[in-house]
Amino acid sequence: MIFYVACAVAAWLFLVGVYGIATSDNLVHLVLCLVVVQASTYVLLSAVGYRHGGVAPVFADVTQTQTTVDSVVQALMLTDIVVEATVVALLLAITVQIKKRTGIVDPNNVNLLRG
Amino acid sequence: MKFPLRQLLFFVGAIGMAILYALAFAHLPGPEGLRSMYRDVINLQTVEQRHITDAITAVNFDYRGFDTLGEEFILFVSVMGALVLLREEKDQGGEKVPDAAWPARSVPPGDALRVWTLWMTGPVVLFGIYIVVHGQLTPGGGFQGGVILATAPLLIYIAENLEVFKRITSHEWIEIAEAIGAGGYALIGLIAFFYSKPFLTNVIPLGPGGTNINVLSGGMVPLIDLTVGLEVAAGFVVLLYAFLQEMLVKQGDQ
Amino acid sequence: MNDAAITVLQVMTLVLVAATGAAVVFTRQPAHQMVGVSFFGLILALMFLLFQAADVALSQIVIGAVALPLMVMLALGKIRRQSIEQDKKEHGE
């Protein structure tokens, strides 16, 4: 049951984030709405990996006979979080350059093909 | 496109996506049907096969080490891209701005702030090194510990001003450390070639196992943790320094 | 008994995640939104903890609640500095 609740929350986060990107009027606000969109994938992946009654797969404290959650999906999530940080860094660097060259931070008014 | 038209278009797309999403999840076999044998097998095998107790680090750096190599290079290349984007151009005006990120810092930081941040720098560095080194025993690893290590010069920047930060972090050694970290992972993978095994096979002796698992067990995984921690820490320090850089100085100064 | 408690906590945290995500999107000022993103990262880390993903929670706290708002703050400072400089140039001419 928790699986379906988590999938619904993932869809909600995705749609809210895309709404924020589509109707944004500031480039930095747009980048932070992208963070919300990426969070929807985290919610979905952690719901896929969860097993009812499972514990964390760190065997320093947990014996091998207990049911644990999935560890391969968590490796995917780690990569996802690191890539999120790098994407935000690159997008912010692009935003700073756009502001320096055209003086505008409104994505509706940025026209980079201007001569 | 005007605003209300854009919102209308968005809602049409959103409703369509929601309907397709619900249909897709109705046809999936459900949470019990998404089980696979692979993950149960890995969870049962990490302690005996690799002498590692943190299954996630074992999957990240040993069973799936090649994907983590790609992820580390994503980090490296994006730091490089951000540095290129934030570079200063040589033909700007001749104004020298002392602290480019903030307009003139007229209020110096208070004494309580300076004492607290300077005293916290040591424990933060120690904690970051602890997380990096114990990556295969408890939750942690190279990436998390590297980012913790990268916040230590930042505490010094908060306590003092930009000149002290630059004195610590503007050496070439930080960039050399980042390069060593990034290339070291690939070179460690090449060690397996000497044993006629595929790239990134864990061929170093595994160390103590059973109930005596300590920081030396796991074979190649502690070494990879160290190089990844070095690379991530140096990469984030270089990135922060690029964001904090002052704008360029004189015109005839080539 | 224990499983039911954890399930209730998970549902509550998921609702909190959805609400905080909506709050982040509907805050229009980037400086205010950055605080919201930091809080959102913390709530996500709590959710990861309840779904028994310890490594991911540590990574999310460190990156999503410390490094990310830091970069956003520095970029905002640089943008504000550039707009002050550009206004000075326009009024000086």
Short mmCIF file of C-alpha atoms in Angstrom, two decimals:
data_model
loop_
_atom_site.label_atom_id
_atom_site.label_comp_id
_atom_site.label_asym_id
_atom_site.label_seq_id
_atom_site.Cartn_x
_atom_site.Cartn_y
_atom_site.Cartn_z
CA MET A 1 0.00 0.00 0.00
CA ILE A 2 2.88 2.32 0.78
CA PHE A 3 4.13 1.65 -2.74
CA TYR A 4 1.10 3.27 -4.36
CA VAL A 5 1.15 6.25 -2.00
CA ALA A 6 4.81 6.85 -2.85
CA CYS A 7 4.12 6.58 -6.58
CA ALA A 8 1.33 9.14 -6.29
CA VAL A 9 3.62 11.51 -4.37
CA ALA A 10 6.30 11.05 -7.05
CA ALA A 11 3.82 11.97 -9.80
CA TRP A 12 2.64 14.99 -7.78
CA LEU A 13 6.19 16.25 -7.24
CA PHE A 14 6.99 15.80 -10.92
CA LEU A 15 3.93 17.72 -12.10
CA VAL A 16 4.37 20.52 -9.57
CA GLY A 17 8.02 20.90 -10.54
CA VAL A 18 7.25 21.01 -14.26
CA TYR A 19 4.53 23.59 -13.57
CA GLY A 20 7.12 25.69 -11.78
CA ILE A 21 9.55 25.39 -14.68
CA ALA A 22 6.89 26.26 -17.27
CA THR A 23 5.58 29.36 -15.51
CA SER A 24 8.78 30.69 -14.02
CA ASP A 25 9.94 34.27 -14.34
CA ASN A 26 13.40 34.00 -12.83
CA LEU A 27 16.16 31.71 -13.98
CA VAL A 28 17.30 30.80 -10.47
CA HIS A 29 13.71 29.91 -9.52
CA LEU A 30 13.67 27.64 -12.57
CA VAL A 31 16.79 25.81 -11.46
CA LEU A 32 15.35 25.19 -7.99
CA CYS A 33 12.14 23.82 -9.49
CA LEU A 34 14.34 21.37 -11.38
CA VAL A 35 15.56 20.16 -7.98
CA VAL A 36 11.95 19.34 -7.07
CA VAL A 37 11.52 17.38 -10.31
CA GLN A 38 14.63 15.34 -9.52
CA ALA A 39 13.31 14.63 -6.04
CA SER A 40 10.36 12.80 -7.56
CA THR A 41 12.71 10.13 -8.90
CA TYR A 42 14.20 9.65 -5.45
CA VAL A 43 10.77 9.00 -3.97
CA LEU A 44 9.91 6.49 -6.67
CA LEU A 45 13.21 4.63 -6.40
CA SER A 46 13.07 4.33 -2.63
CA ALA A 47 9.54 2.97 -2.88
CA VAL A 48 10.69 0.35 -5.41
CA GLY A 49 13.52 -0.76 -3.17
CA TYR A 50 11.58 -0.98 0.07
CA ARG A 51 10.50 -4.33 1.41
CA HIS A 52 7.86 -4.55 4.12
CA GLY A 53 9.55 -5.00 7.46
CA GLY A 54 13.06 -4.65 6.06
CA VAL A 55 16.04 -2.94 7.64
CA ALA A 56 19.03 -1.12 6.19
CA PRO A 57 21.59 -3.41 4.49
CA VAL A 58 24.49 -2.44 6.73
CA PHE A 59 25.64 -5.74 8.16
CA ALA A 60 27.75 -4.29 10.94
CA ASP A 61 24.68 -4.36 13.18
CA VAL A 62 22.23 -6.45 11.21
CA THR A 63 22.62 -10.22 10.95
CA GLN A 64 22.41 -11.85 7.60
CA THR A 65 19.15 -13.64 8.27
CA GLN A 66 17.00 -10.54 8.64
CA THR A 67 15.14 -9.20 5.64
CA THR A 68 16.88 -6.16 4.22
CA VAL A 69 15.87 -3.63 1.63
CA ASP A 70 17.35 -3.55 -1.81
CA SER A 71 20.91 -2.25 -2.06
CA VAL A 72 21.28 -1.99 -5.83
CA VAL A 73 18.50 0.60 -6.07
CA GLN A 74 20.18 2.63 -3.34
CA ALA A 75 23.40 2.65 -5.35
CA LEU A 76 21.35 4.14 -8.20
CA MET A 77 19.98 6.80 -5.85
CA LEU A 78 23.48 7.79 -4.72
CA THR A 79 24.53 8.42 -8.30
CA ASP A 80 21.31 10.36 -8.84
CA ILE A 81 22.01 12.73 -5.93
CA VAL A 82 25.57 13.45 -7.05
CA VAL A 83 24.42 14.14 -10.61
CA GLU A 84 21.75 16.51 -9.26
CA ALA A 85 24.41 18.61 -7.54
CA THR A 86 26.56 18.82 -10.64
CA VAL A 87 23.63 19.72 -12.91
CA VAL A 88 22.61 22.54 -10.58
CA ALA A 89 26.19 23.83 -10.48
CA LEU A 90 26.41 23.93 -14.27
CA LEU A 91 23.02 25.57 -14.67
CA LEU A 92 23.89 28.24 -12.12
CA ALA A 93 27.14 28.98 -13.93
CA ILE A 94 25.17 29.40 -17.18
CA THR A 95 22.72 31.71 -15.37
CA VAL A 96 25.57 33.90 -14.11
CA GLN A 97 26.94 34.17 -17.65
CA ILE A 98 23.53 35.07 -19.10
CA LYS A 99 23.16 37.80 -16.50
CA LYS A 100 26.61 39.11 -17.29
CA ARG A 101 26.05 39.26 -21.04
CA THR A 102 22.46 40.42 -21.38
CA GLY A 103 21.54 41.77 -17.94
CA ILE A 104 18.28 39.81 -17.89
CA VAL A 105 17.25 36.95 -15.60
CA ASP A 106 13.73 36.49 -16.92
CA PRO A 107 13.53 33.38 -19.13
CA ASN A 108 10.68 34.95 -21.10
CA ASN A 109 12.85 37.85 -22.21
CA VAL A 110 16.20 36.23 -22.78
CA ASN A 111 16.99 36.32 -26.47
CA LEU A 112 20.49 35.06 -26.99
CA LEU A 113 20.42 35.19 -30.78
CA ARG A 114 20.34 38.92 -30.72
CA GLY A 115 23.28 40.52 -32.50
CA MET B 1 3.38 32.78 -25.07
CA LYS B 2 1.17 34.59 -22.63
CA PHE B 3 0.71 33.24 -19.18
CA PRO B 4 -2.87 31.85 -19.12
CA LEU B 5 -2.35 30.07 -22.44
CA ARG B 6 0.81 28.48 -21.05
CA GLN B 7 -0.97 27.32 -17.93
CA LEU B 8 -3.84 25.86 -19.95
CA LEU B 9 -1.41 23.95 -22.12
CA PHE B 10 0.37 22.69 -19.03
CA PHE B 11 -2.84 21.43 -17.42
CA VAL B 12 -3.86 19.55 -20.54
CA GLY B 13 -0.47 17.85 -20.61
CA ALA B 14 -0.54 17.18 -16.87
CA ILE B 15 -3.94 15.50 -16.96
CA GLY B 16 -2.85 13.35 -19.88
CA MET B 17 0.31 12.33 -18.08
CA ALA B 18 -1.55 11.55 -14.86
CA ILE B 19 -3.99 9.27 -16.69
CA LEU B 20 -1.23 7.39 -18.49
CA TYR B 21 0.78 7.10 -15.26
CA ALA B 22 -2.16 5.62 -13.36
CA LEU B 23 -2.85 3.16 -16.16
CA ALA B 24 0.80 2.11 -16.22
CA PHE B 25 0.88 1.43 -12.50
CA ALA B 26 -2.38 -0.45 -12.66
CA HIS B 27 -0.82 -2.88 -15.12
CA LEU B 28 2.42 -3.38 -13.17
CA PRO B 29 2.59 -6.54 -11.06
CA GLY B 30 2.72 -4.52 -7.85
CA PRO B 31 5.42 -4.32 -5.19
CA GLU B 32 5.71 -8.08 -4.75
CA GLY B 33 6.18 -8.62 -8.46
CA LEU B 34 9.11 -6.23 -8.69
CA ARG B 35 11.36 -8.52 -6.70
CA SER B 36 14.38 -9.92 -8.42
CA MET B 37 16.88 -12.54 -7.32
CA TYR B 38 19.90 -10.34 -7.90
CA ARG B 39 19.53 -8.12 -4.89
CA ASP B 40 18.83 -10.94 -2.44
CA VAL B 41 21.94 -12.70 -3.68
CA ILE B 42 24.09 -9.59 -3.28
CA ASN B 43 22.87 -8.92 0.25
CA LEU B 44 23.76 -12.45 1.28
CA GLN B 45 27.17 -12.46 -0.38
CA THR B 46 28.89 -9.21 0.57
CA VAL B 47 30.23 -10.23 3.95
CA GLU B 48 31.77 -13.54 2.93
CA GLN B 49 32.84 -12.70 -0.57
CA ARG B 50 34.26 -9.25 -0.12
CA HIS B 51 34.57 -8.74 3.67
CA ILE B 52 32.52 -5.56 3.42
CA THR B 53 29.62 -4.87 5.76
CA ASP B 54 28.09 -1.90 3.96
CA ALA B 55 26.26 -3.48 1.05
CA ILE B 56 25.67 -0.17 -0.72
CA THR B 57 29.38 0.67 -0.83
CA ALA B 58 30.11 -2.85 -2.04
CA VAL B 59 27.62 -2.44 -4.88
CA ASN B 60 28.88 1.05 -5.70
CA PHE B 61 32.61 0.41 -5.73
CA ASP B 62 32.99 -3.29 -6.28
CA TYR B 63 30.13 -5.08 -7.99
CA ARG B 64 29.16 -2.01 -10.02
CA GLY B 65 32.46 -0.15 -9.91
CA PHE B 66 32.43 0.80 -13.56
CA ASP B 67 29.26 2.89 -13.20
CA THR B 68 30.80 4.78 -10.30
CA LEU B 69 33.84 5.50 -12.44
CA GLY B 70 31.50 7.13 -14.95
CA GLU B 71 29.77 9.08 -12.20
CA GLU B 72 33.06 10.39 -10.86
CA PHE B 73 33.99 11.57 -14.31
CA ILE B 74 30.62 13.30 -14.61
CA LEU B 75 31.53 15.24 -11.47
CA PHE B 76 35.00 16.02 -12.77
CA VAL B 77 33.81 17.23 -16.17
CA SER B 78 30.99 19.33 -14.79
CA VAL B 79 33.37 21.08 -12.36
CA MET B 80 35.56 21.77 -15.36
CA GLY B 81 32.56 23.08 -17.32
CA ALA B 82 31.48 25.35 -14.47
CA LEU B 83 35.04 26.70 -14.22
CA VAL B 84 35.06 27.46 -17.93
CA LEU B 85 31.70 29.19 -17.70
CA LEU B 86 32.74 31.28 -14.72
CA ARG B 87 36.08 32.34 -16.12
CA GLU B 88 36.93 35.98 -16.25
CA GLU B 89 37.46 37.64 -19.55
CA LYS B 90 40.68 39.47 -20.12
CA ASP B 91 39.15 42.50 -21.83
CA GLN B 92 36.85 43.79 -19.14
CA GLY B 93 37.16 47.11 -17.36
CA GLY B 94 39.89 47.86 -14.90
CA GLU B 95 37.86 47.93 -11.72
CA LYS B 96 39.07 45.82 -8.88
CA VAL B 97 36.28 44.56 -6.67
CA PRO B 98 37.54 43.17 -3.37
CA ASP B 99 34.78 40.66 -2.60
CA ALA B 100 32.85 39.78 -5.72
CA ALA B 101 30.08 37.76 -4.14
CA TRP B 102 28.84 40.32 -1.68
CA PRO B 103 28.64 44.09 -1.82
CA ALA B 104 31.18 45.67 0.47
CA ARG B 105 31.30 43.68 3.66
CA SER B 106 30.97 46.62 5.96
CA VAL B 107 29.92 44.65 9.02
CA PRO B 108 32.72 42.32 10.15
CA PRO B 109 31.60 38.98 11.56
CA GLY B 110 31.04 38.99 15.30
CA ASP B 111 33.39 37.41 17.77
CA ALA B 112 31.05 34.56 18.70
CA LEU B 113 30.73 33.56 15.05
CA ARG B 114 34.47 33.63 14.50
CA VAL B 115 35.29 31.58 17.57
CA TRP B 116 32.65 28.98 16.82
CA THR B 117 33.48 28.50 13.15
CA LEU B 118 37.23 28.40 13.70
CA TRP B 119 36.91 25.83 16.45
CA MET B 120 34.54 23.70 14.36
CA THR B 121 36.95 23.47 11.45
CA GLY B 122 39.11 20.81 13.09
CA PRO B 123 36.27 18.46 14.06
CA VAL B 124 34.69 18.86 10.61
CA VAL B 125 37.92 17.81 8.88
CA LEU B 126 38.30 14.88 11.26
CA PHE B 127 34.70 13.82 10.71
CA GLY B 128 35.10 14.01 6.94
CA ILE B 129 38.22 11.83 7.03
CA TYR B 130 36.41 9.36 9.31
CA ILE B 131 33.48 9.05 6.90
CA VAL B 132 35.81 8.53 3.94
CA VAL B 133 37.97 5.90 5.62
CA HIS B 134 35.11 3.88 7.13
CA GLY B 135 33.17 3.77 3.90
CA GLN B 136 33.00 0.02 3.71
CA LEU B 137 31.97 -0.53 7.31
CA THR B 138 29.21 1.98 8.04
CA PRO B 139 27.10 4.26 5.85
CA GLY B 140 29.45 6.71 4.23
CA GLY B 141 32.03 6.50 1.53
CA GLY B 142 34.01 8.70 -0.77
CA PHE B 143 31.31 11.06 -2.01
CA GLN B 144 29.76 11.99 1.31
CA GLY B 145 33.08 12.39 3.10
CA GLY B 146 34.51 14.42 0.27
CA VAL B 147 31.72 16.97 0.41
CA ILE B 148 32.08 17.21 4.20
CA LEU B 149 35.80 17.87 3.76
CA ALA B 150 35.04 20.58 1.20
CA THR B 151 33.00 22.59 3.68
CA ALA B 152 35.96 23.11 6.01
CA PRO B 153 37.62 25.96 3.99
CA LEU B 154 34.20 27.49 3.72
CA LEU B 155 33.93 27.77 7.50
CA ILE B 156 37.20 29.69 7.40
CA TYR B 157 35.76 31.98 4.73
CA ILE B 158 32.75 32.72 6.93
CA ALA B 159 34.95 33.54 9.90
CA GLU B 160 37.52 35.62 8.05
CA ASN B 161 37.40 37.31 4.68
CA LEU B 162 38.22 36.35 1.12
CA GLU B 163 41.98 36.85 1.33
CA VAL B 164 42.42 34.14 3.95
CA PHE B 165 40.25 31.77 1.91
CA LYS B 166 42.34 32.44 -1.16
CA ARG B 167 45.53 31.85 0.72
CA ILE B 168 44.32 28.39 1.65
CA THR B 169 42.69 27.28 -1.55
CA SER B 170 44.28 29.03 -4.49
CA HIS B 171 47.26 26.77 -4.74
CA GLU B 172 47.82 24.60 -7.73
CA TRP B 173 47.94 21.62 -5.42
CA ILE B 174 44.16 21.59 -5.08
CA GLU B 175 43.73 21.13 -8.81
CA ILE B 176 46.52 18.55 -8.87
CA ALA B 177 44.76 16.70 -6.04
CA GLU B 178 41.55 16.67 -8.01
CA ALA B 179 43.33 15.26 -11.04
CA ILE B 180 45.05 12.61 -8.93
CA GLY B 181 41.71 11.59 -7.47
CA ALA B 182 40.01 11.33 -10.81
CA GLY B 183 42.80 9.49 -12.56
CA GLY B 184 43.62 7.32 -9.57
CA TYR B 185 40.36 5.45 -9.82
CA ALA B 186 41.07 4.44 -13.40
CA LEU B 187 44.66 3.51 -12.53
CA ILE B 188 43.51 1.32 -9.64
CA GLY B 189 41.26 -0.47 -12.07
CA LEU B 190 44.28 -1.15 -14.27
CA ILE B 191 45.92 -3.14 -11.48
CA ALA B 192 43.60 -6.00 -12.35
CA PHE B 193 45.28 -6.29 -15.73
CA PHE B 194 48.44 -7.60 -14.08
CA TYR B 195 46.47 -10.60 -12.84
CA SER B 196 44.90 -11.28 -16.24
CA LYS B 197 41.48 -10.32 -14.93
CA PRO B 198 38.99 -7.83 -16.36
CA PHE B 199 39.18 -4.12 -15.52
CA LEU B 200 38.31 -3.17 -11.90
CA THR B 201 38.28 -6.73 -10.55
CA ASN B 202 39.02 -6.81 -6.85
CA VAL B 203 42.40 -8.58 -6.84
CA ILE B 204 44.09 -7.05 -3.78
CA PRO B 205 44.14 -9.36 -0.73
CA LEU B 206 40.92 -8.93 1.11
CA GLY B 207 42.09 -8.46 4.65
CA PRO B 208 40.46 -9.71 7.85
CA GLY B 209 37.00 -11.13 7.60
CA GLY B 210 34.29 -12.63 9.74
CA THR B 211 33.90 -10.68 12.93
CA ASN B 212 37.21 -8.85 12.63
CA ILE B 213 36.29 -6.66 9.70
CA ASN B 214 38.15 -3.37 10.04
CA VAL B 215 39.27 -0.50 7.84
CA LEU B 216 41.78 -2.63 5.96
CA SER B 217 39.31 -5.18 4.66
CA GLY B 218 37.63 -5.03 1.32
CA GLY B 219 40.60 -5.14 -1.01
CA MET B 220 40.45 -2.30 -3.48
CA VAL B 221 37.43 -0.58 -1.96
CA PRO B 222 39.29 1.50 0.71
CA LEU B 223 41.75 2.71 -1.92
CA ILE B 224 38.96 3.70 -4.26
CA ASP B 225 37.20 5.44 -1.37
CA LEU B 226 40.32 7.52 -0.69
CA THR B 227 40.74 8.60 -4.31
CA VAL B 228 37.06 9.42 -4.73
CA GLY B 229 37.05 11.41 -1.47
CA LEU B 230 40.10 13.36 -2.59
CA GLU B 231 38.58 14.12 -5.96
CA VAL B 232 35.20 15.21 -4.63
CA ALA B 233 36.70 17.42 -1.91
CA ALA B 234 39.14 19.11 -4.25
CA GLY B 235 36.48 19.49 -6.95
CA PHE B 236 34.02 21.21 -4.64
CA VAL B 237 36.71 23.52 -3.21
CA VAL B 238 37.71 24.55 -6.73
CA LEU B 239 34.06 25.10 -7.66
CA LEU B 240 33.42 27.26 -4.58
CA TYR B 241 36.55 29.25 -5.29
CA ALA B 242 35.35 29.90 -8.84
CA PHE B 243 32.04 31.21 -7.54
CA LEU B 244 33.82 33.46 -5.03
CA GLN B 245 36.46 34.82 -7.36
CA GLU B 246 37.00 38.50 -7.66
CA MET B 247 36.52 40.16 -10.98
CA LEU B 248 39.46 40.83 -13.09
CA VAL B 249 41.99 43.50 -12.41
CA LYS B 250 44.01 45.57 -14.80
CA GLN B 251 43.88 45.85 -18.53
CA GLY B 252 47.49 45.76 -19.54
CA ASP B 253 48.24 42.97 -17.16
CA GLN B 254 48.78 39.95 -19.40
CA MET C 1 3.21 -3.52 15.76
CA ASN C 2 6.51 -2.04 14.75
CA ASP C 3 5.73 -2.34 11.05
CA ALA C 4 2.46 -0.49 11.44
CA ALA C 5 4.17 2.38 13.24
CA ILE C 6 6.80 2.69 10.54
CA THR C 7 4.14 2.62 7.83
CA VAL C 8 2.22 5.43 9.51
CA LEU C 9 5.41 7.49 9.81
CA GLN C 10 6.23 6.85 6.16
CA VAL C 11 2.81 8.04 5.00
CA MET C 12 3.10 11.19 7.12
CA THR C 13 6.57 11.95 5.77
CA LEU C 14 5.43 11.43 2.19
CA VAL C 15 2.59 13.90 2.69
CA LEU C 16 5.11 16.34 4.18
CA VAL C 17 7.41 15.86 1.17
CA ALA C 18 4.55 16.64 -1.23
CA ALA C 19 3.56 19.75 0.73
CA THR C 20 7.15 21.04 0.98
CA GLY C 21 7.73 20.46 -2.73
CA ALA C 22 4.66 22.52 -3.58
CA ALA C 23 5.84 25.24 -1.17
CA VAL C 24 9.25 25.36 -2.85
CA VAL C 25 7.70 25.82 -6.29
CA PHE C 26 5.21 28.48 -5.25
CA THR C 27 7.82 30.69 -3.56
CA ARG C 28 8.82 33.18 -6.19
CA GLN C 29 11.83 34.92 -4.68
CA PRO C 30 15.00 32.86 -5.15
CA ALA C 31 16.50 34.04 -1.86
CA HIS C 32 13.45 32.80 0.07
CA GLN C 33 13.20 29.70 -2.04
CA MET C 34 16.72 28.68 -1.14
CA VAL C 35 15.78 28.29 2.50
CA GLY C 36 12.83 26.21 1.38
CA VAL C 37 15.09 23.97 -0.74
CA SER C 38 17.36 23.39 2.24
CA PHE C 39 14.37 22.39 4.36
CA PHE C 40 13.08 20.20 1.52
CA GLY C 41 16.44 18.41 1.45
CA LEU C 42 16.19 17.75 5.15
CA ILE C 43 12.66 16.32 4.84
CA LEU C 44 13.82 14.13 1.96
CA ALA C 45 16.65 12.83 4.13
CA LEU C 46 14.10 11.98 6.84
CA MET C 47 12.08 10.11 4.24
CA PHE C 48 15.14 8.16 3.13
CA LEU C 49 15.83 7.23 6.73
CA LEU C 50 12.31 5.89 7.17
CA PHE C 51 12.65 3.87 3.97
CA GLN C 52 15.81 2.30 5.47
CA ALA C 53 18.27 3.91 3.05
CA ALA C 54 21.01 5.14 5.38
CA ASP C 55 23.77 5.89 2.89
CA VAL C 56 21.42 7.86 0.66
CA ALA C 57 20.15 9.91 3.62
CA LEU C 58 23.70 10.91 4.55
CA SER C 59 24.44 11.85 0.96
CA GLN C 60 21.22 13.86 0.66
CA ILE C 61 21.89 15.83 3.85
CA VAL C 62 25.42 16.66 2.83
CA ILE C 63 24.69 17.58 -0.77
CA GLY C 64 21.09 18.72 -0.83
CA ALA C 65 21.01 20.71 2.38
CA VAL C 66 24.57 22.08 2.53
CA ALA C 67 26.34 22.17 -0.82
CA LEU C 68 23.34 23.02 -3.02
CA PRO C 69 21.99 26.05 -1.10
CA LEU C 70 25.58 27.24 -0.81
CA MET C 71 26.07 27.29 -4.56
CA VAL C 72 22.68 28.95 -5.07
CA MET C 73 23.53 31.63 -2.51
CA LEU C 74 26.88 32.38 -4.15
CA ALA C 75 25.30 32.57 -7.60
CA LEU C 76 22.59 34.90 -6.28
CA GLY C 77 25.24 37.11 -4.73
CA LYS C 78 27.12 37.28 -8.00
CA ILE C 79 23.96 38.11 -9.94
CA ARG C 80 23.04 40.84 -7.47
CA ARG C 81 26.55 42.26 -7.67
CA GLN C 82 26.38 42.30 -11.46
CA SER C 83 23.04 44.08 -11.46
CA ILE C 84 24.42 46.73 -9.09
CA GLU C 85 27.39 47.22 -11.44
CA GLN C 86 25.15 47.41 -14.49
CA ASP C 87 22.87 49.95 -12.84
CA LYS C 88 25.91 52.01 -11.89
CA LYS C 89 27.13 51.96 -15.47
CA GLU C 90 23.75 52.99 -16.85
CA HIS C 91 23.36 55.88 -14.42
CA GLY C 92 26.92 56.96 -14.88
CA GLU C 93 26.61 57.44 -18.61
#
